[in-house]
GROMACS .gro file of N, CA and C in nm:
model
  225
    1MET      N    1  -1.205  -0.844   0.402
    1MET     CA    2  -1.283  -0.914   0.302
    1MET      C    3  -1.253  -0.854   0.165
    2ALA      N    4  -1.231  -0.938   0.069
    2ALA     CA    5  -1.200  -0.892  -0.066
    2ALA      C    6  -1.324  -0.834  -0.134
    3LYS      N    7  -1.299  -0.733  -0.214
    3LYS     CA    8  -1.410  -0.673  -0.288
    3LYS      C    9  -1.445  -0.762  -0.407
    4LYS      N   10  -1.573  -0.762  -0.441
    4LYS     CA   11  -1.618  -0.839  -0.556
    4LYS      C   12  -1.562  -0.775  -0.684
    5ASP      N   13  -1.519  -0.858  -0.776
    5ASP     CA   14  -1.464  -0.812  -0.903
    5ASP      C   15  -1.575  -0.747  -0.985
    6LYS      N   16  -1.561  -0.617  -1.009
    6LYS     CA   17  -1.659  -0.543  -1.088
    6LYS      C   18  -1.609  -0.538  -1.231
    7ARG      N   19  -1.669  -0.617  -1.317
    7ARG     CA   20  -1.622  -0.629  -1.455
    7ARG      C   21  -1.709  -0.553  -1.553
    8SER      N   22  -1.815  -0.493  -1.507
    8SER     CA   23  -1.910  -0.432  -1.599
    8SER      C   24  -1.849  -0.318  -1.681
    9ASN      N   25  -1.745  -0.255  -1.631
    9ASN     CA   26  -1.685  -0.143  -1.704
    9ASN      C   27  -1.544  -0.174  -1.756
   10ASN      N   28  -1.507  -0.300  -1.757
   10ASN     CA   29  -1.371  -0.337  -1.798
   10ASN      C   30  -1.339  -0.297  -1.941
   11VAL      N   31  -1.433  -0.316  -2.033
   11VAL     CA   32  -1.406  -0.282  -2.173
   11VAL      C   33  -1.377  -0.134  -2.186
   12GLU      N   34  -1.460  -0.052  -2.125
   12GLU     CA   35  -1.442   0.092  -2.133
   12GLU      C   36  -1.312   0.136  -2.065
   13ARG      N   37  -1.283   0.076  -1.951
   13ARG     CA   38  -1.160   0.108  -1.878
   13ARG      C   39  -1.037   0.072  -1.962
   14LEU      N   40  -1.040  -0.044  -2.024
   14LEU     CA   41  -0.929  -0.087  -2.108
   14LEU      C   42  -0.914   0.000  -2.232
   15GLN      N   43  -1.026   0.043  -2.290
   15GLN     CA   44  -1.019   0.132  -2.406
   15GLN      C   45  -0.956   0.266  -2.367
   16THR      N   46  -0.986   0.313  -2.248
   16THR     CA   47  -0.925   0.436  -2.199
   16THR      C   48  -0.774   0.416  -2.181
   17MET      N   49  -0.736   0.300  -2.131
   17MET     CA   50  -0.594   0.270  -2.112
   17MET      C   51  -0.522   0.266  -2.246
   18VAL      N   52  -0.585   0.211  -2.349
   18VAL     CA   53  -0.525   0.208  -2.483
   18VAL      C   54  -0.505   0.351  -2.533
   19ALA      N   55  -0.608   0.433  -2.520
   19ALA     CA   56  -0.599   0.572  -2.567
   19ALA      C   57  -0.489   0.648  -2.494
   20ASN      N   58  -0.481   0.630  -2.362
   20ASN     CA   59  -0.378   0.699  -2.284
   20ASN      C   60  -0.238   0.652  -2.324
   21THR      N   61  -0.223   0.525  -2.347
   21THR     CA   62  -0.092   0.470  -2.385
   21THR      C   63  -0.052   0.519  -2.523
   22GLU      N   64  -0.149   0.525  -2.616
   22GLU     CA   65  -0.119   0.578  -2.749
   22GLU      C   66  -0.078   0.725  -2.741
   23GLU      N   67  -0.141   0.799  -2.652
   23GLU     CA   68  -0.104   0.940  -2.633
   23GLU      C   69   0.038   0.951  -2.578
   24ASN      N   70   0.072   0.864  -2.484
   24ASN     CA   71   0.208   0.865  -2.428
   24ASN      C   72   0.312   0.833  -2.535
   25ILE      N   73   0.279   0.741  -2.624
   25ILE     CA   74   0.371   0.707  -2.734
   25ILE      C   75   0.393   0.830  -2.823
   26ALA      N   76   0.285   0.897  -2.856
   26ALA     CA   77   0.295   1.016  -2.943
   26ALA      C   78   0.379   1.124  -2.877
   27GLU      N   79   0.357   1.147  -2.748
   27GLU     CA   80   0.435   1.248  -2.677
   27GLU      C   81   0.582   1.209  -2.671
   28ALA      N   82   0.609   1.082  -2.650
   28ALA     CA   83   0.748   1.036  -2.645
   28ALA      C   84   0.816   1.054  -2.780
   29LYS      N   85   0.742   1.030  -2.889
   29LYS     CA   86   0.800   1.049  -3.022
   29LYS      C   87   0.835   1.196  -3.045
   30LEU      N   88   0.754   1.286  -2.995
   30LEU     CA   89   0.786   1.428  -3.006
   30LEU      C   90   0.912   1.460  -2.926
   31THR      N   91   0.927   1.398  -2.812
   31THR     CA   92   1.045   1.419  -2.728
   31THR      C   93   1.171   1.373  -2.800
   32LEU      N   94   1.158   1.268  -2.880
   32LEU     CA   95   1.274   1.217  -2.954
   32LEU      C   96   1.330   1.320  -3.052
   33ASP      N   97   1.248   1.416  -3.092
   33ASP     CA   98   1.293   1.520  -3.185
   33ASP      C   99   1.384   1.623  -3.118
   34ASP      N  100   1.394   1.618  -2.987
   34ASP     CA  101   1.478   1.713  -2.912
   34ASP      C  102   1.624   1.681  -2.937
   35ASP      N  103   1.694   1.774  -2.998
   35ASP     CA  104   1.836   1.752  -3.029
   35ASP      C  105   1.923   1.749  -2.903
   36GLY      N  106   1.871   1.798  -2.792
   36GLY     CA  107   1.949   1.801  -2.669
   36GLY      C  108   1.953   1.670  -2.594
   37LEU      N  109   1.877   1.572  -2.640
   37LEU     CA  110   1.875   1.443  -2.571
   37LEU      C  111   1.997   1.359  -2.609
   38ALA      N  112   2.051   1.294  -2.508
   38ALA     CA  113   2.163   1.203  -2.533
   38ALA      C  114   2.110   1.078  -2.603
   39ASP      N  115   2.198   1.011  -2.674
   39ASP     CA  116   2.159   0.889  -2.745
   39ASP      C  117   2.102   0.785  -2.649
   40ALA      N  118   2.159   0.776  -2.529
   40ALA     CA  119   2.110   0.678  -2.432
   40ALA      C  120   1.966   0.709  -2.390
   41GLU      N  121   1.935   0.837  -2.376
   41GLU     CA  122   1.798   0.877  -2.341
   41GLU      C  123   1.702   0.845  -2.455
   42LYS      N  124   1.745   0.870  -2.576
   42LYS     CA  125   1.661   0.838  -2.691
   42LYS      C  126   1.636   0.688  -2.700
   43GLN      N  127   1.740   0.610  -2.676
   43GLN     CA  128   1.725   0.465  -2.679
   43GLN      C  129   1.629   0.418  -2.571
   44ALA      N  130   1.637   0.477  -2.454
   44ALA     CA  131   1.547   0.440  -2.344
   44ALA      C  132   1.402   0.473  -2.380
   45ILE      N  133   1.381   0.585  -2.445
   45ILE     CA  134   1.246   0.625  -2.488
   45ILE      C  135   1.193   0.527  -2.593
   46ARG      N  136   1.278   0.490  -2.687
   46ARG     CA  137   1.236   0.394  -2.790
   46ARG      C  138   1.199   0.259  -2.728
   47GLN      N  139   1.279   0.215  -2.632
   47GLN     CA  140   1.250   0.088  -2.565
   47GLN      C  141   1.120   0.095  -2.487
   48LYS      N  142   1.097   0.208  -2.422
   48LYS     CA  143   0.972   0.225  -2.347
   48LYS      C  144   0.853   0.224  -2.442
   49ASN      N  145   0.868   0.288  -2.558
   49ASN     CA  146   0.760   0.286  -2.656
   49ASN      C  147   0.734   0.144  -2.709
   50ASP      N  148   0.840   0.067  -2.723
   50ASP     CA  149   0.822  -0.073  -2.764
   50ASP      C  150   0.738  -0.148  -2.660
   51ARG      N  151   0.768  -0.127  -2.533
   51ARG     CA  152   0.691  -0.191  -2.427
   51ARG      C  153   0.547  -0.141  -2.426
   52ARG      N  154   0.530  -0.013  -2.454
   52ARG     CA  155   0.394   0.043  -2.461
   52ARG      C  156   0.315  -0.023  -2.574
   53GLU      N  157   0.379  -0.044  -2.689
   53GLU     CA  158   0.312  -0.110  -2.801
   53GLU      C  159   0.268  -0.251  -2.762
   54GLU      N  160   0.355  -0.322  -2.689
   54GLU     CA  161   0.320  -0.455  -2.642
   54GLU      C  162   0.201  -0.450  -2.546
   55SER      N  163   0.199  -0.349  -2.461
   55SER     CA  164   0.088  -0.333  -2.368
   55SER      C  165  -0.042  -0.307  -2.441
   56ILE      N  166  -0.036  -0.226  -2.545
   56ILE     CA  167  -0.156  -0.197  -2.624
   56ILE      C  168  -0.212  -0.326  -2.683
   57GLU      N  169  -0.126  -0.410  -2.737
   57GLU     CA  170  -0.172  -0.537  -2.793
   57GLU      C  171  -0.238  -0.623  -2.686
   58ALA      N  172  -0.177  -0.627  -2.568
   58ALA     CA  173  -0.236  -0.704  -2.458
   58ALA      C  174  -0.371  -0.646  -2.417
   59PHE      N  175  -0.380  -0.513  -2.410
   59PHE     CA  176  -0.507  -0.449  -2.377
   59PHE      C  177  -0.614  -0.485  -2.479
   60LYS      N  178  -0.577  -0.481  -2.607
   60LYS     CA  179  -0.674  -0.511  -2.713
   60LYS      C  180  -0.721  -0.656  -2.705
   61ASN      N  181  -0.630  -0.748  -2.673
   61ASN     CA  182  -0.669  -0.888  -2.655
   61ASN      C  183  -0.764  -0.903  -2.537
   62GLU      N  184  -0.735  -0.832  -2.429
   62GLU     CA  185  -0.821  -0.839  -2.312
   62GLU      C  186  -0.958  -0.776  -2.341
   63ILE      N  187  -0.960  -0.670  -2.420
   63ILE     CA  188  -1.088  -0.608  -2.459
   63ILE      C  189  -1.172  -0.711  -2.535
   64ALA      N  190  -1.110  -0.782  -2.627
   64ALA     CA  191  -1.182  -0.883  -2.704
   64ALA      C  192  -1.238  -0.991  -2.612
   65ASP      N  193  -1.157  -1.035  -2.516
   65ASP     CA  194  -1.203  -1.136  -2.420
   65ASP      C  195  -1.321  -1.085  -2.338
   66GLU      N  196  -1.309  -0.962  -2.290
   66GLU     CA  197  -1.415  -0.904  -2.208
   66GLU      C  198  -1.543  -0.886  -2.288
   67LYS      N  199  -1.530  -0.843  -2.413
   67LYS     CA  200  -1.649  -0.828  -2.498
   67LYS      C  201  -1.716  -0.963  -2.520
   68GLY      N  202  -1.635  -1.066  -2.541
   68GLY     CA  203  -1.689  -1.200  -2.557
   68GLY      C  204  -1.762  -1.247  -2.433
   69ASP      N  205  -1.702  -1.223  -2.318
   69ASP     CA  206  -1.767  -1.260  -2.192
   69ASP      C  207  -1.899  -1.185  -2.175
   70ARG      N  208  -1.897  -1.058  -2.209
   70ARG     CA  209  -2.017  -0.975  -2.196
   70ARG      C  210  -2.127  -1.026  -2.289
   71GLU      N  211  -2.091  -1.056  -2.414
   71GLU     CA  212  -2.188  -1.104  -2.511
   71GLU      C  213  -2.243  -1.240  -2.477
   72ASN      N  214  -2.163  -1.322  -2.413
   72ASN     CA  215  -2.206  -1.457  -2.377
   72ASN      C  216  -2.265  -1.466  -2.237
   73GLY      N  217  -2.285  -1.351  -2.173
   73GLY     CA  218  -2.350  -1.347  -2.042
   73GLY      C  219  -2.270  -1.410  -1.930
   74ARG      N  220  -2.138  -1.406  -1.941
   74ARG     CA  221  -2.055  -1.466  -1.836
   74ARG      C  222  -2.037  -1.375  -1.716
   75TYR      N  223  -2.087  -1.255  -1.727
   75TYR     CA  224  -2.092  -1.167  -1.610
   75TYR      C  225  -2.196  -1.065  -1.628
   0.00000   0.00000   0.00000
């Protein structure tokens, strides 16, 4: 039997995910300063950070949706 969708903490969970992802971006940027990294590794890190930025935007959109649902009593 499937578990009931617990949405009461979604906003907080998503905000934590945004903070964690922003921290990962910052750590990756520090790693880019390492002169020992090959150009291919640096490029891979930059691409991953680009994907992380996209994820943050998606998280923020979902936070807005969840807040709207919460305010309108949809759950």
